[in-house]
């Protein structure tokens, strides 16, 4: 170049002119000062953005995994629910209402926790999680230890309502921990590794029930009070650890929308992006200056479809949102019904297969089913993350294509459950259900991110995660009513040779199979809707490709404030 203060004929700023423009104090500087500024900025960026394989990023990942391991204990409800019902004299339908209290706590709190973590970070959520989990499980334990009043056959309506509130607190507290961990992990790792790393963190949520149910089976078989004490302390203490170690680590802006994707301000992300393009230009001559790629501002990236950002009213009026909402409701509702009632299912099958009903042995079968669901839930969350990352990185397949696979897993699990009539074979249906349930809750957050964008990711996912409440409520109440209709009466219990407790159904799968038929049909509908979702996503991608092919050049974006 002949003059560092001039621009080339095509109006693209030359490296030296850009050095003048981007001095540290926004005043013109010499070319020598620009080189010094370039070196200083590179050193600053290196300090600001740790590498992908670095201690800060893996500290957040490991601490997030510890938190989610303590957040998913709503799935262990079946390990103590039948004992809770027997101790307090409540029906299977009432037990399902208590379980639904926890589920509602998980899913209704999603939008609130999501908005807070998007605006204020993870620490408020982790402190809230500590308080809610400790109070919730301590309250359930207190009610269990108090038992039925001497002059009554069941607990009072007020005590039952307090029990539901305590269950709600455990669900809300667990979701606060999960939301903080997933949000921080998603913002800490780039897109090429995001599904895998968030899948690992979310897998802890699924493995939580395995961890606690295994301890229950080994150390607290038949001792429900001690198990509830373990839950109150074992879930709340890790939240304090996470409070000090979990924080989102910013990503370097290595692609046109990376800075915006992190939710940063326009001035900060655009300045860093502009600086990146400067660095490349410093190494080129005037004739070799590239026309593309170029860093775009937030508004330009959004307007050209490079960065989705759907939220608020636009989200609620989106057909894509309601399609995902319906699929998730049907699938997760099925999972919640099975998880909350697998303890009762195993007891019904055990009561049919044994001449002498042993409560301690029945409790071990319960814990076995919960452990199987939890272990496969854990593996499913990792499995679907690896599958979707591989498909996207290797073949360019959107993650929504895996919705059909997950729906198929759910459908098969219900077909298997409807045909199991031996307690020794129930583990197969539990394993398939765990795989499906883990996969769906690892896949859907990533589909939500792809379809609606990162800037309001946790808030959008919070709204989407309300969906399990609807089908979950319907399916769980239907299961409870079906089981209550087949329960043993006092007269039948005295005449029975199996020595089962009052209220225990002894007909095996006939006690609940009608509810399984309902969920199987719902999963089949979800399969069809999943195919539709994949087709809609493909149409959008093809439209985006046609728009991109018509772009002959990229214009340098003005750095003026918008």
Coordinates of C-alpha atoms in Angstrom, one line a residue:
X1 CA 0.0 0.0 0.0
X2 CA 1.2 3.5 -0.8
X3 CA -0.3 5.3 2.2
X4 CA -1.5 3.8 5.5
X5 CA -4.0 6.6 5.9
X6 CA -5.8 5.9 2.7
X7 CA -8.5 3.3 1.7
X8 CA -8.5 1.2 -1.5
X9 CA -10.7 2.0 -4.4
X10 CA -13.4 -0.5 -3.4
X11 CA -13.8 1.4 -0.1
X12 CA -12.6 -1.5 2.0
X13 CA -10.6 0.0 4.9
X14 CA -6.9 -0.8 4.7
X15 CA -5.2 -2.4 7.7
X16 CA -3.4 0.8 8.7
X17 CA -6.5 3.0 8.4
X18 CA -8.3 0.6 10.6
X19 CA -5.4 0.9 13.1
X20 CA -6.1 4.6 13.2
X21 CA -9.8 4.0 13.8
X22 CA -9.5 1.3 16.5
X23 CA -6.9 2.9 18.7
X24 CA -7.3 2.2 22.5
X25 CA -8.8 5.6 23.2
X26 CA -10.5 6.1 19.8
X27 CA -8.0 8.7 18.7
X28 CA -5.9 8.5 15.5
X29 CA -2.6 6.7 16.1
X30 CA 0.4 5.8 14.1
X31 CA 0.9 2.5 12.3
X32 CA 3.5 1.6 14.9
X33 CA 0.9 2.3 17.7
X34 CA -1.5 0.1 15.8
X35 CA 0.9 -2.9 15.8
X36 CA 1.4 -2.4 19.5
X37 CA -2.4 -2.3 20.0
X38 CA -2.7 -5.4 18.0
X39 CA -0.2 -7.3 20.2
X40 CA -1.8 -6.0 23.3
X41 CA -5.3 -6.9 22.2
X42 CA -4.2 -10.5 21.3
X43 CA -2.7 -10.9 24.8
X44 CA -5.9 -9.5 26.4
X45 CA -8.1 -11.8 24.3
X46 CA -5.9 -14.8 25.2
X47 CA -6.4 -14.0 28.9
X48 CA -10.1 -13.4 28.5
X49 CA -10.9 -16.5 26.6
X50 CA -9.4 -19.8 28.0
X51 CA -8.8 -22.6 25.6
X52 CA -11.4 -25.3 24.9
X53 CA -9.3 -27.7 27.0
X54 CA -8.6 -25.6 30.0
X55 CA -9.0 -25.7 33.8
X56 CA -11.8 -23.0 34.0
X57 CA -14.0 -24.7 31.4
X58 CA -13.6 -28.1 33.0
X59 CA -14.1 -26.8 36.5
X60 CA -17.5 -25.5 35.4
X61 CA -18.2 -28.8 33.6
X62 CA -17.3 -31.0 36.6
X63 CA -19.1 -28.7 39.2
X64 CA -22.2 -28.6 36.9
X65 CA -22.2 -32.4 36.8
X66 CA -22.0 -32.6 40.6
X67 CA -25.0 -30.3 40.8
X68 CA -27.1 -32.2 38.4
X69 CA -26.3 -35.5 40.2
X70 CA -28.1 -34.0 43.1
X71 CA -30.9 -32.4 41.1
X72 CA -32.8 -35.4 39.6
X73 CA -34.1 -37.0 42.8
X74 CA -37.7 -36.6 41.8
X75 CA -37.0 -39.7 39.7
X76 CA -36.3 -41.6 42.9
X77 CA -39.9 -41.0 44.2
X78 CA -40.9 -44.5 43.4
X79 CA -38.3 -45.9 45.7
X80 CA -40.2 -44.6 48.7
X81 CA -43.7 -43.7 47.4
X82 CA -45.4 -47.0 48.3
X83 CA -44.0 -46.9 51.8
X84 CA -45.1 -43.3 52.2
X85 CA -48.6 -44.3 51.1
X86 CA -48.8 -47.2 53.5
X87 CA -47.4 -45.2 56.4
X88 CA -49.8 -42.2 55.9
X89 CA -52.8 -44.2 54.8
X90 CA -53.3 -42.5 51.4
X91 CA -54.5 -44.0 48.1
X92 CA -52.5 -44.6 44.9
X93 CA -54.3 -41.6 43.3
X94 CA -53.2 -39.4 46.2
X95 CA -49.7 -40.7 45.9
X96 CA -49.7 -39.7 42.2
X97 CA -50.8 -36.2 43.2
X98 CA -47.9 -36.0 45.6
X99 CA -45.6 -37.1 42.8
X100 CA -47.2 -34.6 40.5
X101 CA -46.4 -31.9 43.0
X102 CA -42.8 -32.6 42.4
X103 CA -43.2 -32.7 38.7
X104 CA -45.1 -29.4 38.6
X105 CA -42.3 -27.9 40.7
X106 CA -39.8 -29.0 38.1
X107 CA -41.6 -27.8 35.0
X108 CA -43.6 -24.8 36.2
X109 CA -40.5 -23.2 37.7
X110 CA -38.6 -23.5 34.4
X111 CA -39.5 -20.0 32.9
X112 CA -38.7 -18.3 36.2
X113 CA -35.4 -19.9 36.7
X114 CA -34.5 -19.5 33.0
X115 CA -35.2 -15.8 33.0
X116 CA -33.2 -15.3 36.2
X117 CA -30.1 -17.2 35.0
X118 CA -30.2 -15.4 31.6
X119 CA -30.2 -12.1 33.4
X120 CA -28.3 -12.6 36.6
X121 CA -26.2 -15.8 36.2
X122 CA -26.3 -19.1 38.1
X123 CA -25.6 -18.1 41.7
X124 CA -29.2 -17.1 42.7
X125 CA -30.5 -20.4 41.4
X126 CA -27.9 -22.4 43.3
X127 CA -28.7 -20.7 46.6
X128 CA -32.4 -21.1 46.0
X129 CA -31.9 -24.8 45.2
X130 CA -30.1 -25.4 48.5
X131 CA -32.9 -23.9 50.5
X132 CA -35.7 -25.6 48.6
X133 CA -34.2 -29.1 48.6
X134 CA -33.3 -29.0 52.2
X135 CA -36.7 -27.7 53.3
X136 CA -38.7 -30.0 50.9
X137 CA -37.1 -33.3 51.9
X138 CA -36.9 -32.4 55.6
X139 CA -40.7 -31.7 55.5
X140 CA -41.5 -35.0 53.8
X141 CA -39.4 -36.8 56.4
X142 CA -41.1 -35.0 59.2
X143 CA -44.6 -35.9 57.9
X144 CA -43.5 -39.5 57.3
X145 CA -42.1 -39.9 60.9
X146 CA -45.2 -38.3 62.4
X147 CA -47.4 -40.9 60.7
X148 CA -51.2 -41.1 61.0
X149 CA -52.9 -39.5 64.1
X150 CA -54.0 -42.0 66.7
X151 CA -57.7 -41.2 66.1
X152 CA -57.7 -41.4 62.3
X153 CA -57.0 -43.9 59.5
X154 CA -55.3 -41.3 57.3
X155 CA -53.6 -37.9 57.5
X156 CA -55.6 -34.7 57.5
X157 CA -56.3 -32.7 54.4
X158 CA -54.0 -29.9 55.6
X159 CA -51.1 -32.4 56.2
X160 CA -51.7 -33.8 52.7
X161 CA -51.5 -30.3 51.2
X162 CA -48.3 -29.6 53.1
X163 CA -46.9 -32.9 51.8
X164 CA -47.7 -31.8 48.2
X165 CA -46.1 -28.4 48.8
X166 CA -42.9 -30.1 50.1
X167 CA -42.8 -32.3 47.0
X168 CA -43.3 -29.2 44.9
X169 CA -40.3 -27.6 46.7
X170 CA -38.0 -30.6 45.9
X171 CA -39.0 -30.4 42.2
X172 CA -38.5 -26.6 42.0
X173 CA -35.2 -26.8 43.8
X174 CA -33.9 -29.6 41.6
X175 CA -34.8 -27.7 38.5
X176 CA -33.0 -24.6 39.8
X177 CA -29.8 -26.6 40.1
X178 CA -30.3 -28.2 36.7
X179 CA -31.0 -24.9 34.9
X180 CA -28.0 -23.2 36.4
X181 CA -25.7 -26.1 35.4
X182 CA -27.0 -26.5 31.8
X183 CA -27.1 -22.8 31.1
X184 CA -23.5 -22.3 32.3
X185 CA -22.3 -25.4 30.3
X186 CA -24.0 -24.3 27.1
X187 CA -22.3 -20.9 27.3
X188 CA -18.9 -22.4 28.2
X189 CA -18.5 -24.8 25.2
X190 CA -18.8 -24.1 21.4
X191 CA -21.5 -25.5 19.2
X192 CA -19.4 -28.4 17.9
X193 CA -19.1 -29.8 21.4
X194 CA -22.2 -28.2 23.0
X195 CA -24.6 -31.2 22.7
X196 CA -22.0 -33.6 24.0
X197 CA -21.0 -31.4 27.0
X198 CA -24.6 -30.5 27.9
X199 CA -25.6 -34.1 27.4
X200 CA -22.9 -35.1 30.0
X201 CA -24.2 -32.5 32.5
X202 CA -27.8 -33.4 31.9
X203 CA -26.9 -37.1 32.2
X204 CA -26.1 -36.4 35.9
X205 CA -29.7 -35.4 36.3
X206 CA -30.7 -38.8 35.0
X207 CA -28.0 -40.6 37.1
X208 CA -29.2 -39.0 40.3
X209 CA -31.9 -41.5 40.9
X210 CA -29.5 -44.4 40.3
X211 CA -27.1 -43.0 42.8
X212 CA -29.6 -42.5 45.6
X213 CA -31.7 -45.6 44.9
X214 CA -28.5 -47.7 45.0
X215 CA -27.7 -46.3 48.4
X216 CA -31.3 -46.9 49.4
X217 CA -31.1 -50.6 48.3
X218 CA -27.8 -51.2 50.0
X219 CA -28.0 -49.1 53.2
X220 CA -31.6 -48.2 53.8
X221 CA -33.8 -51.1 52.6
X222 CA -36.9 -50.8 54.7
X223 CA -35.7 -47.7 56.5
X224 CA -37.5 -44.9 54.6
X225 CA -36.9 -42.2 57.3
X226 CA -33.1 -42.5 57.0
X227 CA -33.4 -42.5 53.2
X228 CA -35.3 -39.2 53.3
X229 CA -32.7 -37.7 55.6
X230 CA -30.0 -38.7 53.0
X231 CA -32.0 -37.0 50.3
X232 CA -32.4 -33.8 52.3
X233 CA -28.6 -33.5 52.9
X234 CA -27.3 -35.2 49.9
X235 CA -29.1 -33.0 47.5
X236 CA -28.7 -29.6 49.2
X237 CA -25.0 -29.6 50.1
X238 CA -23.7 -30.0 46.5
X239 CA -25.6 -26.8 45.6
X240 CA -23.3 -24.8 47.9
X241 CA -20.3 -26.3 46.2
X242 CA -21.7 -25.3 42.8
X243 CA -22.3 -21.8 44.1
X244 CA -18.6 -21.2 44.3
X245 CA -17.4 -23.1 41.3
X246 CA -20.0 -22.8 38.5
X247 CA -19.7 -19.8 36.2
X248 CA -20.1 -19.5 32.4
X249 CA -16.7 -19.1 30.6
X250 CA -17.0 -16.8 27.5
X251 CA -16.2 -18.2 24.1
X252 CA -13.9 -16.4 21.7
X253 CA -15.8 -14.9 18.7
X254 CA -14.5 -17.3 16.0
X255 CA -17.5 -17.2 13.7
X256 CA -19.8 -14.5 12.5
X257 CA -22.3 -14.8 15.3
X258 CA -20.2 -16.2 18.2
X259 CA -20.0 -13.0 20.1
X260 CA -23.8 -12.4 19.7
X261 CA -24.5 -16.0 20.6
X262 CA -23.1 -15.4 24.0
X263 CA -25.7 -12.8 24.6
X264 CA -23.2 -9.9 24.9
X265 CA -23.9 -6.3 24.0
X266 CA -23.6 -5.2 20.4
X267 CA -20.7 -2.8 21.2
X268 CA -18.6 -5.5 22.9
X269 CA -19.2 -8.3 20.5
X270 CA -18.9 -6.2 17.4
X271 CA -15.7 -4.6 18.6
X272 CA -14.1 -8.0 19.2
X273 CA -15.4 -9.3 15.9
X274 CA -14.1 -6.3 14.1
X275 CA -10.8 -6.8 15.8
X276 CA -10.6 -10.4 14.6
X277 CA -11.1 -9.3 11.0
X278 CA -8.4 -6.7 11.5
X279 CA -5.9 -9.3 12.5
X280 CA -6.4 -11.2 9.3
X281 CA -6.1 -8.1 7.2
X282 CA -2.8 -7.1 8.8
X283 CA -1.2 -10.2 7.2
X284 CA -2.5 -9.4 3.7
X285 CA -1.6 -7.0 1.0
X286 CA -4.1 -4.6 -0.5
X287 CA -4.6 -6.9 -3.5
X288 CA -5.3 -9.9 -1.2
X289 CA -7.8 -8.3 1.1
X290 CA -10.7 -10.8 1.5
X291 CA -14.2 -9.8 0.7
X292 CA -15.6 -12.5 3.0
X293 CA -16.1 -13.7 5.6
X294 CA -17.0 -10.6 7.6
X295 CA -18.3 -10.1 11.1
X296 CA -21.9 -8.9 11.2
X297 CA -23.6 -6.9 13.8
X298 CA -26.5 -8.4 15.9
X299 CA -29.2 -6.9 13.7
X300 CA -27.5 -7.9 10.5
X301 CA -27.0 -11.4 11.6
X302 CA -30.6 -11.7 12.7
X303 CA -32.0 -10.2 9.6
X304 CA -30.0 -12.5 7.4
X305 CA -31.0 -15.6 9.3
X306 CA -27.6 -16.3 10.6
X307 CA -28.7 -16.2 14.2
X308 CA -32.2 -17.2 15.4
X309 CA -33.6 -15.1 18.2
X310 CA -37.2 -16.0 18.9
X311 CA -38.7 -15.1 22.3
X312 CA -41.7 -13.5 24.0
X313 CA -44.8 -13.1 22.0
X314 CA -43.1 -14.3 18.8
X315 CA -42.3 -17.6 20.6
X316 CA -45.9 -18.2 21.8
X317 CA -47.3 -17.6 18.3
X318 CA -44.8 -19.8 16.6
X319 CA -46.1 -23.1 15.1
X320 CA -42.6 -24.6 15.7
X321 CA -42.9 -23.9 19.4
X322 CA -46.3 -25.6 19.7
X323 CA -45.2 -28.6 17.7
X324 CA -42.2 -29.1 20.1
X325 CA -44.5 -28.4 23.0
X326 CA -46.9 -31.1 22.0
X327 CA -44.3 -33.8 21.3
X328 CA -42.5 -33.1 24.6
X329 CA -45.7 -33.2 26.5
X330 CA -46.7 -36.6 25.2
X331 CA -43.3 -38.2 25.6
X332 CA -42.3 -36.7 28.9
X333 CA -45.8 -37.3 30.3
X334 CA -45.4 -40.9 29.5
X335 CA -42.0 -41.0 31.1
X336 CA -43.2 -39.3 34.3
X337 CA -46.2 -41.6 34.7
X338 CA -43.9 -44.7 34.4
X339 CA -41.2 -43.3 36.7
X340 CA -43.6 -42.2 39.4
X341 CA -45.4 -45.5 39.3
X342 CA -42.8 -48.2 38.5
X343 CA -42.6 -48.9 42.3
X344 CA -46.3 -49.7 42.4
X345 CA -45.9 -51.7 39.1
X346 CA -43.1 -53.8 40.6
X347 CA -45.1 -54.4 43.8
X348 CA -48.1 -55.6 41.8
X349 CA -46.0 -58.0 39.8
X350 CA -44.1 -59.2 42.9
X351 CA -47.4 -59.8 44.8
X352 CA -48.7 -62.0 42.0
X353 CA -45.6 -64.1 41.7
X354 CA -44.9 -64.9 45.4
X355 CA -47.0 -66.8 47.9
X356 CA -45.6 -64.8 50.8
X357 CA -45.4 -61.0 50.4
X358 CA -42.1 -59.7 51.9
X359 CA -42.1 -55.9 52.1
X360 CA -38.3 -55.7 52.3
X361 CA -37.8 -57.9 49.2
X362 CA -40.6 -55.8 47.4
X363 CA -38.6 -52.7 48.3
X364 CA -35.5 -54.1 46.7
X365 CA -37.4 -54.8 43.5
X366 CA -38.6 -51.2 43.6
X367 CA -35.1 -49.9 44.0
X368 CA -33.9 -52.2 41.2
X369 CA -36.4 -50.6 38.7
X370 CA -35.5 -47.1 39.8
X371 CA -31.8 -47.9 39.4
X372 CA -32.3 -49.3 35.9
X373 CA -34.3 -46.3 34.8
X374 CA -31.8 -43.9 36.2
X375 CA -28.7 -45.7 34.7
X376 CA -30.2 -45.9 31.2
X377 CA -31.5 -42.3 31.6
X378 CA -27.9 -41.3 32.2
X379 CA -26.7 -43.3 29.2
X380 CA -29.5 -42.0 27.0
X381 CA -28.5 -38.3 27.6
X382 CA -24.9 -39.0 26.6
X383 CA -26.0 -41.3 23.7
X384 CA -28.3 -38.8 22.0
X385 CA -25.7 -36.0 22.5
X386 CA -23.1 -38.0 20.7
X387 CA -25.5 -39.0 17.9
X388 CA -26.7 -35.5 17.2
X389 CA -23.3 -34.0 17.3
X390 CA -21.9 -36.6 15.0
X391 CA -24.8 -36.2 12.6
X392 CA -24.5 -32.5 12.5
X393 CA -20.7 -32.2 12.3
X394 CA -20.2 -35.1 9.8
X395 CA -23.3 -34.9 7.6
X396 CA -24.8 -31.5 8.4
X397 CA -28.0 -33.1 9.8
X398 CA -30.1 -30.9 12.1
X399 CA -30.7 -32.3 15.6
X400 CA -34.4 -32.3 15.1
X401 CA -34.0 -35.5 12.9
X402 CA -33.4 -37.4 16.1
X403 CA -36.9 -36.7 17.5
X404 CA -38.3 -39.6 15.6
X405 CA -35.7 -42.0 17.1
X406 CA -36.5 -40.8 20.6
X407 CA -40.3 -41.2 20.0
X408 CA -39.7 -44.7 18.8
X409 CA -37.8 -45.6 22.0
X410 CA -40.8 -44.4 24.1
X411 CA -43.3 -46.4 22.0
X412 CA -41.3 -49.6 22.3
X413 CA -40.9 -49.1 26.1
X414 CA -44.7 -48.9 26.5
X415 CA -45.3 -52.0 24.3
X416 CA -42.8 -53.9 26.4
X417 CA -44.4 -52.7 29.7
X418 CA -47.9 -53.8 28.5
X419 CA -46.6 -57.3 27.9
X420 CA -44.5 -57.9 31.0
X421 CA -46.2 -60.1 33.6
X422 CA -43.2 -61.3 35.6
X423 CA -41.3 -59.1 38.0
X424 CA -38.0 -60.5 36.7
X425 CA -38.7 -59.1 33.2
X426 CA -39.8 -55.6 34.2
X427 CA -36.2 -54.3 34.0
X428 CA -36.3 -54.5 30.2
X429 CA -39.2 -52.0 29.9
X430 CA -37.6 -49.9 32.6
X431 CA -34.3 -49.8 30.7
X432 CA -36.0 -48.8 27.4
X433 CA -38.1 -46.1 29.2
X434 CA -35.0 -44.8 30.9
X435 CA -33.1 -44.6 27.6
X436 CA -35.9 -42.8 26.0
X437 CA -36.6 -40.4 28.8
X438 CA -32.9 -39.5 29.1
X439 CA -32.6 -38.9 25.4
X440 CA -35.6 -36.6 25.2
X441 CA -34.4 -34.3 27.9
X442 CA -30.9 -34.1 26.4
X443 CA -32.2 -33.6 22.8
X444 CA -35.0 -31.0 23.3
X445 CA -32.8 -28.3 24.9
X446 CA -30.5 -28.4 21.9
X447 CA -33.4 -28.4 19.4
X448 CA -34.8 -25.4 21.3
X449 CA -31.4 -23.7 21.0
X450 CA -31.1 -24.4 17.3
X451 CA -34.7 -23.3 16.5
X452 CA -35.1 -20.3 18.8
X453 CA -31.5 -19.1 19.5
X454 CA -29.1 -18.6 22.4
X455 CA -29.9 -15.1 23.7
X456 CA -33.1 -16.2 25.4
X457 CA -32.3 -20.0 25.5
X458 CA -33.0 -20.7 29.2
X459 CA -36.2 -18.6 29.2
X460 CA -37.5 -20.3 26.0
X461 CA -36.5 -23.8 27.3
X462 CA -38.3 -22.9 30.6
X463 CA -41.5 -22.3 28.7
X464 CA -41.1 -25.4 26.6
X465 CA -40.5 -27.5 29.7
X466 CA -43.9 -26.6 31.1
X467 CA -45.3 -29.1 28.6
X468 CA -44.8 -32.3 30.7
X469 CA -47.3 -31.0 33.3
X470 CA -50.3 -31.5 31.0
X471 CA -49.9 -35.0 29.7
X472 CA -48.0 -36.0 32.9
X473 CA -50.9 -35.0 35.0
X474 CA -53.5 -36.8 32.8
X475 CA -51.4 -40.0 32.5
X476 CA -50.5 -40.2 36.2
X477 CA -54.0 -39.6 37.5
X478 CA -55.3 -42.2 35.0
X479 CA -52.7 -44.7 36.3
X480 CA -53.6 -44.0 39.9
X481 CA -57.3 -44.5 39.3
X482 CA -56.7 -47.7 37.4
X483 CA -54.6 -49.1 40.2
X484 CA -57.1 -48.0 42.9
X485 CA -59.9 -49.8 41.0
X486 CA -58.0 -53.1 41.5
X487 CA -56.7 -52.6 45.0
X488 CA -57.2 -55.3 47.7
X489 CA -60.1 -54.7 50.2
X490 CA -59.7 -55.5 53.9
X491 CA -61.9 -58.6 53.5
X492 CA -59.8 -59.8 50.5
X493 CA -56.6 -59.1 52.4
X494 CA -57.6 -61.3 55.4
X495 CA -58.7 -64.2 53.0
X496 CA -55.6 -64.0 50.9
X497 CA -52.8 -66.5 51.2
X498 CA -50.2 -64.0 49.9
X499 CA -50.3 -61.9 53.1
X500 CA -50.3 -58.7 51.2
X501 CA -51.1 -55.3 52.7
X502 CA -54.5 -53.6 52.3
X503 CA -54.6 -51.7 49.1
X504 CA -52.0 -53.9 47.3
X505 CA -53.2 -55.2 43.9
X506 CA -52.3 -58.9 43.3
X507 CA -53.3 -59.2 39.6
X508 CA -50.0 -58.3 38.1
X509 CA -50.1 -56.2 34.9
X510 CA -53.9 -56.2 34.9
X511 CA -53.7 -53.7 37.8
X512 CA -52.4 -51.0 35.5
X513 CA -52.2 -52.2 31.8
X514 CA -55.1 -49.9 30.6
X515 CA -53.0 -46.9 31.5
X516 CA -50.1 -48.3 29.6
X517 CA -52.3 -48.7 26.5
X518 CA -53.1 -44.9 26.8
X519 CA -49.4 -43.9 26.9
X520 CA -48.5 -46.3 24.0
X521 CA -51.1 -44.6 21.8
X522 CA -49.8 -41.2 22.8
X523 CA -46.2 -42.2 21.9
X524 CA -47.3 -43.3 18.5
X525 CA -48.9 -39.9 17.9
X526 CA -45.6 -38.3 19.0
X527 CA -43.7 -40.4 16.5
X528 CA -45.8 -38.9 13.7
X529 CA -45.4 -35.4 15.0
X530 CA -41.6 -35.9 15.2
X531 CA -41.5 -36.8 11.5
X532 CA -43.4 -33.6 10.8
X533 CA -40.9 -31.6 12.9
X534 CA -37.9 -33.0 11.0
X535 CA -39.6 -32.3 7.7
X536 CA -40.4 -28.6 8.7
X537 CA -36.8 -28.2 9.8
X538 CA -35.5 -29.5 6.5
X539 CA -37.8 -27.1 4.6
X540 CA -36.4 -24.2 6.6
X541 CA -32.8 -25.3 5.9
X542 CA -33.4 -25.6 2.2
X543 CA -35.0 -22.2 2.1
X544 CA -32.0 -20.8 4.0
X545 CA -29.6 -22.4 1.5
X546 CA -31.5 -20.9 -1.5
X547 CA -31.2 -17.5 0.1
X548 CA -27.5 -17.9 0.8
X549 CA -26.8 -19.0 -2.7
X550 CA -28.2 -15.7 -4.1
X551 CA -25.7 -13.7 -2.1
X552 CA -22.9 -12.7 -4.4
X553 CA -20.9 -10.8 -1.8
X554 CA -20.9 -9.6 1.8
X555 CA -20.7 -5.9 2.6
X556 CA -18.6 -4.7 5.4
X557 CA -21.0 -3.9 8.3
X558 CA -20.9 -0.3 9.6
X559 CA -19.6 -0.1 13.2
X560 CA -22.0 2.7 14.1
X561 CA -24.3 2.1 17.0
X562 CA -27.8 0.9 15.9

